[in-house]
């Protein structure tokens, strides 16, 4: 089955787990130096946009259980878990839930997520 962007968007709208997986996938598409700094250094349309890089990277690390040095030292957690709002409030607008902020990021980047779902090697595409 070939995924369409509409398929991916619909999945992201209905599934918190899909949103969390999207954060991890986009994080993994970031270059190593971008992961370390939680920012975007190249305008290569791969991984998070510059606007979303810090929040998206922090969300992905939370889901993976990583510390700021990308070491798995914590139990992986959901963006809906108790404590997520307390940690990530600054990335959310007007009291929105953390998972909803992550969903907005995922939907914004759903073209890349569609390519990944269809087996397109985005790193090679820009390299």
mmCIF file of N, CA and C in Angstrom, residues 12-20 23 52 55-56 59 78-81 84-85 88-89 91-108:
data_model
loop_
_atom_site.group_PDB
_atom_site.id
_atom_site.type_symbol
_atom_site.label_atom_id
_atom_site.label_comp_id
_atom_site.label_asym_id
_atom_site.label_seq_id
_atom_site.Cartn_x
_atom_site.Cartn_y
_atom_site.Cartn_z
ATOM 1 N N UNK A 12 -2.509 10.921 11.988
ATOM 2 C CA UNK A 12 -1.989 11.841 13.010
ATOM 3 C C UNK A 12 -3.113 12.519 13.788
ATOM 4 N N UNK A 13 -4.208 12.794 13.138
ATOM 5 C CA UNK A 13 -5.336 13.443 13.821
ATOM 6 C C UNK A 13 -6.026 12.518 14.818
ATOM 7 N N UNK A 14 -5.989 11.214 14.556
ATOM 8 C CA UNK A 14 -6.734 10.300 15.439
ATOM 9 C C UNK A 14 -5.859 9.525 16.423
ATOM 10 N N UNK A 15 -4.544 9.523 16.256
ATOM 11 C CA UNK A 15 -3.697 8.658 17.082
ATOM 12 C C UNK A 15 -2.556 9.418 17.758
ATOM 13 N N UNK A 16 -2.603 9.450 19.095
ATOM 14 C CA UNK A 16 -1.509 10.060 19.859
ATOM 15 C C UNK A 16 -0.207 9.287 19.654
ATOM 16 N N UNK A 17 -0.293 7.967 19.555
ATOM 17 C CA UNK A 17 0.914 7.139 19.342
ATOM 18 C C UNK A 17 1.573 7.488 18.010
ATOM 19 N N UNK A 18 0.766 7.734 16.983
ATOM 20 C CA UNK A 18 1.313 8.116 15.674
ATOM 21 C C UNK A 18 2.020 9.463 15.767
ATOM 22 N N UNK A 19 1.480 10.376 16.554
ATOM 23 C CA UNK A 19 2.109 11.687 16.746
ATOM 24 C C UNK A 19 3.459 11.515 17.442
ATOM 25 N N UNK A 20 3.501 10.693 18.477
ATOM 26 C CA UNK A 20 4.765 10.458 19.188
ATOM 27 C C UNK A 20 5.793 9.812 18.262
ATOM 28 N N UNK A 23 7.250 12.423 16.014
ATOM 29 C CA UNK A 23 8.289 13.241 16.648
ATOM 30 C C UNK A 23 9.633 12.517 16.589
ATOM 31 N N UNK A 52 10.301 24.724 14.645
ATOM 32 C CA UNK A 52 9.843 23.600 15.459
ATOM 33 C C UNK A 52 10.960 22.723 16.008
ATOM 34 N N UNK A 55 11.270 22.466 20.145
ATOM 35 C CA UNK A 55 10.144 21.751 20.756
ATOM 36 C C UNK A 55 10.088 20.313 20.258
ATOM 37 N N UNK A 56 10.196 20.100 18.965
ATOM 38 C CA UNK A 56 10.124 18.753 18.409
ATOM 39 C C UNK A 56 11.222 17.849 18.938
ATOM 40 N N UNK A 59 10.451 17.000 22.572
ATOM 41 C CA UNK A 59 9.364 16.027 22.635
ATOM 42 C C UNK A 59 9.875 14.627 22.287
ATOM 43 N N UNK A 78 5.148 8.960 27.425
ATOM 44 C CA UNK A 78 4.192 9.497 26.469
ATOM 45 C C UNK A 78 4.087 11.006 26.639
ATOM 46 N N UNK A 79 3.783 11.688 25.561
ATOM 47 C CA UNK A 79 3.553 13.131 25.640
ATOM 48 C C UNK A 79 2.247 13.455 26.355
ATOM 49 N N UNK A 80 1.444 12.439 26.643
ATOM 50 C CA UNK A 80 0.216 12.632 27.421
ATOM 51 C C UNK A 80 0.427 12.308 28.903
ATOM 52 N N UNK A 81 1.637 11.902 29.270
ATOM 53 C CA UNK A 81 1.928 11.493 30.651
ATOM 54 C C UNK A 81 1.871 12.675 31.607
ATOM 55 N N UNK A 84 4.328 15.997 31.626
ATOM 56 C CA UNK A 84 4.704 16.546 30.323
ATOM 57 C C UNK A 84 4.312 18.025 30.235
ATOM 58 N N UNK A 85 3.125 18.346 30.681
ATOM 59 C CA UNK A 85 2.663 19.745 30.633
ATOM 60 C C UNK A 85 3.549 20.645 31.486
ATOM 61 N N UNK A 88 6.917 21.027 29.506
ATOM 62 C CA UNK A 88 6.890 21.606 28.160
ATOM 63 C C UNK A 88 5.908 22.760 27.979
ATOM 64 N N UNK A 89 5.412 23.347 29.046
ATOM 65 C CA UNK A 89 4.410 24.400 28.942
ATOM 66 C C UNK A 89 4.843 25.540 28.029
ATOM 67 N N UNK A 91 6.334 25.542 25.299
ATOM 68 C CA UNK A 91 6.212 25.246 23.869
ATOM 69 C C UNK A 91 4.754 25.201 23.400
ATOM 70 N N UNK A 92 3.832 25.393 24.312
ATOM 71 C CA UNK A 92 2.403 25.259 24.002
ATOM 72 C C UNK A 92 1.722 26.622 24.068
ATOM 73 N N UNK A 93 0.788 26.854 23.158
ATOM 74 C CA UNK A 93 0.067 28.122 23.088
ATOM 75 C C UNK A 93 -1.222 28.063 23.903
ATOM 76 N N UNK A 94 -1.479 29.115 24.632
ATOM 77 C CA UNK A 94 -2.779 29.318 25.278
ATOM 78 C C UNK A 94 -3.328 28.078 25.963
ATOM 79 N N UNK A 95 -2.503 27.396 26.717
ATOM 80 C CA UNK A 95 -2.958 26.253 27.491
ATOM 81 C C UNK A 95 -3.179 24.972 26.711
ATOM 82 N N UNK A 96 -2.712 24.915 25.452
ATOM 83 C CA UNK A 96 -2.912 23.674 24.689
ATOM 84 C C UNK A 96 -2.127 22.536 25.323
ATOM 85 N N UNK A 97 -2.566 21.327 25.101
ATOM 86 C CA UNK A 97 -1.893 20.141 25.610
ATOM 87 C C UNK A 97 -0.626 19.876 24.797
ATOM 88 N N UNK A 98 0.352 19.254 25.426
ATOM 89 C CA UNK A 98 1.620 18.955 24.762
ATOM 90 C C UNK A 98 1.389 18.095 23.518
ATOM 91 N N UNK A 99 0.543 17.095 23.622
ATOM 92 C CA UNK A 99 0.294 16.209 22.476
ATOM 93 C C UNK A 99 -0.310 16.997 21.318
ATOM 94 N N UNK A 100 -1.082 18.035 21.603
ATOM 95 C CA UNK A 100 -1.673 18.841 20.534
ATOM 96 C C UNK A 100 -0.624 19.717 19.849
ATOM 97 N N UNK A 101 0.338 20.210 20.614
ATOM 98 C CA UNK A 101 1.451 20.955 20.007
ATOM 99 C C UNK A 101 2.273 20.017 19.131
ATOM 100 N N UNK A 102 2.546 18.823 19.612
ATOM 101 C CA UNK A 102 3.287 17.834 18.822
ATOM 102 C C UNK A 102 2.501 17.459 17.560
ATOM 103 N N UNK A 103 1.196 17.360 17.685
ATOM 104 C CA UNK A 103 0.347 17.038 16.526
ATOM 105 C C UNK A 103 0.458 18.131 15.461
ATOM 106 N N UNK A 104 0.453 19.396 15.887
ATOM 107 C CA UNK A 104 0.610 20.500 14.930
ATOM 108 C C UNK A 104 1.945 20.396 14.192
ATOM 109 N N UNK A 105 3.016 20.065 14.930
ATOM 110 C CA UNK A 105 4.332 19.903 14.304
ATOM 111 C C UNK A 105 4.298 18.747 13.303
ATOM 112 N N UNK A 106 3.732 17.631 13.719
ATOM 113 C CA UNK A 106 3.676 16.453 12.843
ATOM 114 C C UNK A 106 2.877 16.743 11.574
ATOM 115 N N UNK A 107 1.742 17.395 11.705
ATOM 116 C CA UNK A 107 0.929 17.713 10.538
ATOM 117 C C UNK A 107 1.651 18.672 9.596
ATOM 118 N N UNK A 108 2.377 19.598 10.159
ATOM 119 C CA UNK A 108 3.160 20.538 9.344
ATOM 120 C C UNK A 108 4.218 19.802 8.524
#
